[in-house]
CSV table of C-alpha atoms and ligand atoms in Angstrom, one decimal:
chain,number,residue,atom,x,y,z
A,15,UNK,CA,-46.9,18.6,134.0
A,16,UNK,CA,-49.9,17.0,135.7
A,17,UNK,CA,-52.2,19.6,137.2
A,18,UNK,CA,-54.9,17.2,138.3
A,19,UNK,CA,-54.4,15.2,141.5
A,20,UNK,CA,-53.0,11.6,141.2
A,21,UNK,CA,-55.2,9.4,139.1
A,22,UNK,CA,-58.5,8.3,140.3
A,23,UNK,CA,-59.3,4.6,139.7
A,24,UNK,CA,-61.1,5.4,136.5
A,25,UNK,CA,-58.2,7.2,134.9
A,26,UNK,CA,-55.6,5.2,132.9
A,27,UNK,CA,-52.7,7.7,133.1
A,28,UNK,CA,-50.0,5.4,131.6
A,29,UNK,CA,-51.3,5.6,128.0
A,30,UNK,CA,-52.3,8.6,125.9
A,31,UNK,CA,-55.9,9.5,125.6
A,32,UNK,CA,-57.2,11.8,122.8
A,33,UNK,CA,-58.9,14.3,125.2
A,34,UNK,CA,-55.7,14.8,127.2
A,35,UNK,CA,-53.3,14.9,124.1
A,36,UNK,CA,-55.6,17.6,122.7
A,37,UNK,CA,-55.4,19.4,126.0
A,38,UNK,CA,-51.6,19.3,125.7
A,39,UNK,CA,-51.9,20.8,122.2
A,40,UNK,CA,-54.1,23.6,123.4
A,41,UNK,CA,-51.6,24.5,126.2
A,42,UNK,CA,-54.0,23.2,129.0
A,43,UNK,CA,-52.9,21.5,132.2
A,44,UNK,CA,-55.2,18.4,132.4
A,45,UNK,CA,-52.9,15.8,130.9
A,46,UNK,CA,-50.3,13.3,132.0
A,47,UNK,CA,-46.8,12.5,130.9
A,48,UNK,CA,-47.9,9.9,128.3
A,49,UNK,CA,-50.2,12.4,126.7
A,50,UNK,CA,-47.5,15.1,126.5
A,51,UNK,CA,-45.0,12.6,125.1
A,52,UNK,CA,-47.4,11.7,122.2
A,53,UNK,CA,-48.2,15.4,121.7
A,54,UNK,CA,-44.5,16.2,121.4
A,55,UNK,CA,-43.9,13.4,118.9
A,56,UNK,CA,-46.8,14.6,116.8
A,57,UNK,CA,-45.8,18.2,116.9
A,58,UNK,CA,-42.3,17.2,115.9
A,59,UNK,CA,-43.6,16.0,112.6
A,60,UNK,CA,-43.8,19.6,111.3
A,61,UNK,CA,-44.4,21.8,114.2
A,62,UNK,CA,-48.0,22.6,113.1
A,63,UNK,CA,-50.2,20.3,115.2
A,64,UNK,CA,-50.6,22.8,118.1
A,65,UNK,CA,-51.7,25.4,115.6
A,66,UNK,CA,-54.1,22.9,114.1
A,67,UNK,CA,-55.8,22.4,117.4
A,68,UNK,CA,-56.2,26.1,118.0
A,69,UNK,CA,-57.6,26.6,114.5
A,70,UNK,CA,-60.0,23.7,115.0
A,71,UNK,CA,-61.2,25.3,118.2
A,72,UNK,CA,-61.7,28.7,116.5
A,73,UNK,CA,-63.7,27.0,113.7
A,74,UNK,CA,-66.0,25.6,116.4
A,75,UNK,CA,-66.4,29.1,117.9
A,76,UNK,CA,-67.2,30.7,114.5
A,77,UNK,CA,-69.6,28.0,113.5
A,78,UNK,CA,-71.4,28.3,116.9
A,79,UNK,CA,-71.6,32.1,116.6
A,80,UNK,CA,-73.2,31.7,113.2
A,81,UNK,CA,-75.6,29.1,114.4
A,82,UNK,CA,-76.8,30.9,117.5
A,83,UNK,CA,-76.9,34.1,115.5
A,84,UNK,CA,-78.0,34.2,111.9
A,85,UNK,CA,-79.2,30.6,111.8
A,86,UNK,CA,-81.3,31.1,115.0
A,87,UNK,CA,-80.4,27.7,116.5
A,88,UNK,CA,-81.2,27.4,120.2
A,89,UNK,CA,-80.2,23.8,121.0
A,90,UNK,CA,-76.7,22.3,120.7
A,91,UNK,CA,-75.4,18.8,121.1
A,92,UNK,CA,-71.6,18.7,121.2
A,93,UNK,CA,-70.2,15.1,121.0
A,94,UNK,CA,-66.6,14.5,121.8
A,95,UNK,CA,-66.6,17.9,123.6
A,96,UNK,CA,-63.1,17.5,125.1
A,97,UNK,CA,-61.7,18.8,128.4
A,98,UNK,CA,-63.3,22.2,129.0
A,99,UNK,CA,-61.3,25.0,127.3
A,100,UNK,CA,-62.5,28.6,127.5
A,101,UNK,CA,-64.5,29.8,125.9
A,102,UNK,CA,-66.5,26.5,125.8
A,103,UNK,CA,-69.3,26.1,123.3
A,104,UNK,CA,-72.1,27.1,125.6
A,105,UNK,CA,-70.4,30.4,126.4
A,106,UNK,CA,-70.2,31.2,122.7
A,107,UNK,CA,-73.8,30.1,122.0
A,108,UNK,CA,-75.3,31.8,125.1
A,109,UNK,CA,-73.2,34.9,124.5
A,110,UNK,CA,-75.3,35.3,121.4
A,111,UNK,CA,-78.6,33.7,122.6
A,112,UNK,CA,-78.8,33.4,126.4
A,113,UNK,CA,-81.7,30.9,126.1
A,114,UNK,CA,-79.5,28.4,124.2
A,115,UNK,CA,-79.6,24.9,125.6
A,116,UNK,CA,-76.3,22.8,125.4
A,117,UNK,CA,-75.5,19.2,126.0
A,118,UNK,CA,-71.9,18.1,126.0
A,119,UNK,CA,-71.0,14.4,125.6
A,120,UNK,CA,-67.6,12.7,126.0
A,121,UNK,CA,-66.5,9.2,126.9
A,122,UNK,CA,-63.3,10.0,128.7
A,123,UNK,CA,-63.6,10.0,132.5
A,124,UNK,CA,-61.2,12.9,132.7
A,125,UNK,CA,-63.7,15.2,131.0
A,126,UNK,CA,-66.3,14.3,133.6
A,127,UNK,CA,-63.8,15.0,136.2
A,128,UNK,CA,-63.3,18.5,134.9
A,129,UNK,CA,-66.8,19.1,133.7
A,130,UNK,CA,-67.6,21.8,136.3
A,131,UNK,CA,-67.1,24.8,133.9
A,132,UNK,CA,-69.6,23.1,131.5
A,133,UNK,CA,-72.4,23.2,134.0
A,134,UNK,CA,-72.6,27.0,134.4
A,135,UNK,CA,-74.9,28.1,131.7
A,136,UNK,CA,-77.2,31.2,131.8
A,137,UNK,CA,-80.3,31.1,133.9
A,138,UNK,CA,-82.4,31.4,130.7
A,139,UNK,CA,-80.7,28.5,129.0
A,140,UNK,CA,-79.1,25.2,130.1
A,141,UNK,CA,-75.7,23.6,129.9
A,142,UNK,CA,-74.9,20.1,131.0
A,143,UNK,CA,-72.5,17.2,130.5
A,144,UNK,CA,-73.2,13.5,129.9
A,145,UNK,CA,-70.5,10.8,130.0
A,146,UNK,CA,-71.3,8.5,127.1
A,147,UNK,CA,-69.8,6.9,124.1
A,148,UNK,CA,-70.8,8.1,120.6
A,149,UNK,CA,-70.6,4.4,119.5
A,150,UNK,CA,-73.9,4.1,121.5
A,151,UNK,CA,-75.9,6.7,119.6
A,152,UNK,CA,-79.3,5.6,121.0
A,153,UNK,CA,-78.1,6.1,124.5
A,154,UNK,CA,-76.5,9.5,123.6
A,155,UNK,CA,-79.8,10.7,122.1
A,156,UNK,CA,-81.9,9.3,125.0
A,157,UNK,CA,-79.7,11.2,127.6
A,158,UNK,CA,-79.6,14.4,125.5
A,159,UNK,CA,-83.4,14.3,125.2
A,160,UNK,CA,-83.6,15.2,128.9
A,161,UNK,CA,-82.5,18.7,127.9
A,162,UNK,CA,-83.1,19.0,124.2
A,163,UNK,CA,-86.3,18.9,122.2
A,164,UNK,CA,-85.6,16.8,119.1
A,165,UNK,CA,-88.8,18.0,117.4
A,166,UNK,CA,-87.0,21.4,117.0
A,167,UNK,CA,-83.7,22.1,115.3
A,168,UNK,CA,-80.5,21.1,117.0
A,169,UNK,CA,-76.9,21.9,116.1
A,170,UNK,CA,-75.0,18.6,116.3
A,171,UNK,CA,-71.2,19.1,116.6
A,172,UNK,CA,-68.8,16.4,115.7
A,173,UNK,CA,-65.7,18.5,115.9
A,174,UNK,CA,-62.4,16.6,115.7
A,175,UNK,CA,-64.2,13.5,116.9
A,176,UNK,CA,-64.8,11.2,114.0
A,177,UNK,CA,-61.1,10.5,113.3
A,178,UNK,CA,-61.3,8.5,116.6
A,179,UNK,CA,-64.2,6.4,115.3
A,180,UNK,CA,-63.3,3.8,112.8
A,181,UNK,CA,-65.3,2.4,109.9
A,182,UNK,CA,-65.3,-0.9,111.8
A,183,UNK,CA,-66.9,0.8,114.7
A,184,UNK,CA,-69.6,2.0,112.2
A,185,UNK,CA,-68.7,5.7,111.9
A,186,UNK,CA,-71.1,6.2,108.9
A,187,UNK,CA,-73.9,4.3,110.6
A,188,UNK,CA,-73.4,6.3,113.9
A,189,UNK,CA,-73.6,9.6,112.1
A,190,UNK,CA,-76.7,8.4,110.2
A,191,UNK,CA,-78.4,7.3,113.4
A,192,UNK,CA,-77.7,10.7,115.1
A,193,UNK,CA,-78.8,12.9,112.1
A,194,UNK,CA,-81.9,10.8,111.5
A,195,UNK,CA,-83.1,12.0,115.0
A,196,UNK,CA,-82.7,15.6,114.0
A,197,UNK,CA,-85.6,17.8,112.8
A,198,UNK,CA,-85.3,19.6,109.4
A,199,UNK,CA,-83.5,22.9,109.9
A,200,UNK,CA,-81.0,21.2,112.2
A,201,UNK,CA,-77.3,21.7,111.5
A,202,UNK,CA,-74.2,19.4,111.5
A,203,UNK,CA,-70.9,20.9,112.4
A,204,UNK,CA,-68.0,18.6,111.6
A,205,UNK,CA,-64.3,18.7,111.4
A,206,UNK,CA,-62.1,15.6,110.7
A,207,UNK,CA,-58.4,15.0,110.0
A,208,UNK,CA,-57.7,14.9,106.3
A,209,UNK,CA,-56.4,11.7,104.8
A,210,UNK,CA,-55.7,13.2,101.4
A,211,UNK,CA,-53.0,15.7,102.5
A,212,UNK,CA,-49.3,14.8,102.9
A,213,UNK,CA,-49.9,11.1,103.2
A,214,UNK,CA,-46.5,10.3,104.7
A,215,UNK,CA,-47.0,12.7,107.6
A,216,UNK,CA,-50.5,11.4,108.1
A,217,UNK,CA,-49.3,7.8,108.1
A,218,UNK,CA,-46.7,8.7,110.7
A,219,UNK,CA,-49.4,10.3,112.9
A,220,UNK,CA,-51.5,7.2,112.6
A,221,UNK,CA,-48.5,5.0,113.6
A,222,UNK,CA,-47.7,7.3,116.6
A,223,UNK,CA,-51.3,7.1,117.9
A,224,UNK,CA,-51.4,3.4,117.3
A,225,UNK,CA,-48.2,2.9,119.3
A,226,UNK,CA,-50.1,4.7,122.1
A,227,UNK,CA,-53.1,2.4,121.7
A,228,UNK,CA,-55.3,5.0,120.0
A,229,UNK,CA,-57.0,4.4,116.6
A,230,UNK,CA,-56.7,7.4,114.3
A,231,UNK,CA,-58.7,7.4,111.1
A,232,UNK,CA,-57.9,10.2,108.6
A,233,UNK,CA,-60.5,10.5,105.9
A,234,UNK,CA,-60.6,11.9,102.4
A,235,UNK,CA,-62.7,14.9,101.3
A,236,UNK,CA,-65.2,12.6,99.6
A,237,UNK,CA,-65.5,10.4,102.7
A,238,UNK,CA,-66.1,13.5,104.9
A,239,UNK,CA,-68.6,14.9,102.4
A,240,UNK,CA,-70.5,11.6,102.7
A,241,UNK,CA,-71.2,12.4,106.4
A,242,UNK,CA,-73.3,15.4,105.1
A,243,UNK,CA,-75.7,13.3,103.1
A,244,UNK,CA,-79.1,14.8,103.5
A,245,UNK,CA,-77.6,18.2,104.4
A,246,UNK,CA,-77.0,21.4,102.4
A,247,UNK,CA,-73.4,22.4,103.0
A,248,UNK,CA,-73.3,26.1,103.9
A,249,UNK,CA,-70.9,28.4,102.1
A,250,UNK,CA,-67.9,28.1,101.8
A,251,UNK,CA,-68.4,24.3,101.8
A,252,UNK,CA,-65.9,21.8,103.1
A,253,UNK,CA,-62.6,23.8,103.7
A,254,UNK,CA,-59.6,23.9,106.0
A,255,UNK,CA,-60.8,25.4,109.3
A,256,UNK,CA,-59.2,28.9,108.9
A,257,UNK,CA,-61.2,29.3,105.7
A,258,UNK,CA,-64.6,28.8,107.2
A,259,UNK,CA,-66.2,32.2,107.5
A,260,UNK,CA,-63.1,34.1,108.8
A,261,UNK,CA,-65.3,37.2,108.9
A,262,UNK,CA,-66.8,35.8,112.1
A,263,UNK,CA,-63.5,35.7,113.9
A,264,UNK,CA,-62.9,37.5,117.1
A,265,UNK,CA,-59.7,39.5,117.8
A,266,UNK,CA,-57.9,36.7,119.6
A,267,UNK,CA,-57.9,34.5,116.5
A,268,UNK,CA,-54.7,34.5,114.4
A,269,UNK,CA,-54.5,34.1,110.6
A,270,UNK,CA,-51.0,32.7,110.7
A,271,UNK,CA,-51.0,30.9,107.4
A,272,UNK,CA,-50.6,27.5,109.1
A,273,UNK,CA,-51.8,24.6,106.9
A,274,UNK,CA,-54.5,22.9,108.9
A,275,UNK,CA,-55.2,19.5,107.5
A,276,UNK,CA,-58.8,19.0,108.7
A,277,UNK,CA,-61.9,19.0,106.6
A,278,UNK,CA,-64.3,21.3,108.2
A,279,UNK,CA,-67.9,22.3,107.3
A,280,UNK,CA,-71.4,23.1,108.5
A,281,UNK,CA,-74.5,21.7,106.9
A,282,UNK,CA,-78.3,22.4,107.2
A,283,UNK,CA,-80.6,19.4,107.3
A,284,UNK,CA,-83.1,19.5,104.4
B,510,SAM,C1,-59.6,16.1,119.7
B,510,SAM,S1,-60.8,16.2,121.0
B,510,SAM,C2,-61.9,17.4,120.3
B,510,SAM,C3,-62.6,18.2,121.4
B,510,SAM,C4,-63.5,19.3,120.9
B,510,SAM,N1,-64.6,18.7,120.1
B,510,SAM,C5,-62.8,20.3,120.1
B,510,SAM,O1,-62.8,20.1,118.8
B,510,SAM,O2,-62.3,21.2,120.6
B,510,SAM,C6,-61.7,14.6,120.7
B,510,SAM,C7,-62.6,14.3,121.8
B,510,SAM,O3,-63.4,13.2,121.4
B,510,SAM,C8,-63.6,12.3,122.5
B,510,SAM,N2,-63.9,11.0,122.0
B,510,SAM,C9,-63.1,10.1,121.3
B,510,SAM,N3,-63.8,9.0,121.0
B,510,SAM,C10,-65.0,9.1,121.6
B,510,SAM,C11,-66.2,8.3,121.7
B,510,SAM,N4,-66.2,7.1,121.1
B,510,SAM,N5,-67.3,8.7,122.3
B,510,SAM,C12,-67.3,10.0,122.9
B,510,SAM,N6,-66.2,10.8,122.9
B,510,SAM,C13,-65.1,10.4,122.2
B,510,SAM,C14,-62.2,12.3,123.2
B,510,SAM,O4,-62.3,11.9,124.6
B,510,SAM,C15,-61.9,13.8,123.1
B,510,SAM,O5,-62.3,14.6,124.2
C-alpha cells in the first residue's frame, strides 16, 4: 500500500490527509493505510468518487490547454497542486507553450517529498514547487513572485482546493487577496465540491472526513460563483467538470456519464 519509505518526522501517517486520499482516488502509490481507508469509505458511498477525481484532473488539463493556447497565458500559479500525477500542469502548459512559467504550491509535506517531477520544466520556461499554506496568501504571492511577474496575466488554479478551506479560515478573503494581486487578463480556474447535490451523500462525506480530522466544506453554486467576482466566466460557465469544453479532451479522457458533483469554471479578470 505504502510506496514511500517509512514516514519522515514531518509526515503524520496515522490520520488521512487530503493530498494522499486524492492520490488513492487517482490510483497513485503515495498514500498510507489511513488515507486508503477513508478513500474506500468515501468511494463506498456510491462508487463514483474515484471517477470524480479523474474528471477533476481532466478538467484541469483542458482548462490549462485552453489557457496556454487560445488565451495566450504564459504564467501559472497552481495552489493545492497535490502529489504529482502525470501529466502535471506544467507538462500540459509547456506542451502548448514551452516558455510557460509554473509555480506549484501545497502545504502537505508529502507533496514536497515527491515534488521532483514538478521541477523538470522546459529550458525555455520554468517549473517550481513552494511549500506554503494558502491561508497565508501574502506569503504565497511573495514566494511565487520569485518566478512569476504579477504585472502580467497569470492563471491562478484553485482546483479541488477550496473545499478544504473553511469560511472561518477566510476562504472568500483569501481568494480576494490572491485575485487582487492579478493583472487584468489573468484567469481563475476553480473547482469545488458541490453542496447543492445529493445533500445526504454530501453530509456523509463531510462526516467521514471529519472523523479523520479533515474539514470538508461543500459549497452551493451561488457560493462558488461568488469566488468569481470581478471575473467574466468563460463559456460554458460553471458546470460539472466533464461539461467544461469537452472538445479540448485528449484521447485518454473518458465520457462515462458519471455524475461529478464539483462546480467547475474558468474566469477572465476584467
Ligand atoms: C484534492 S487535492 C487537489 C490536487 C490538484 N489541485 C488537483 O485538482 O488535481 C487538494 C490539495 O490541496 C492541498 N491543500 C489543502 N489545504 C491546503 C492549504 N490550506 N494550503 C495549501 N494546500 C492545501 C492538499 O494538500 C491537496 O494536495
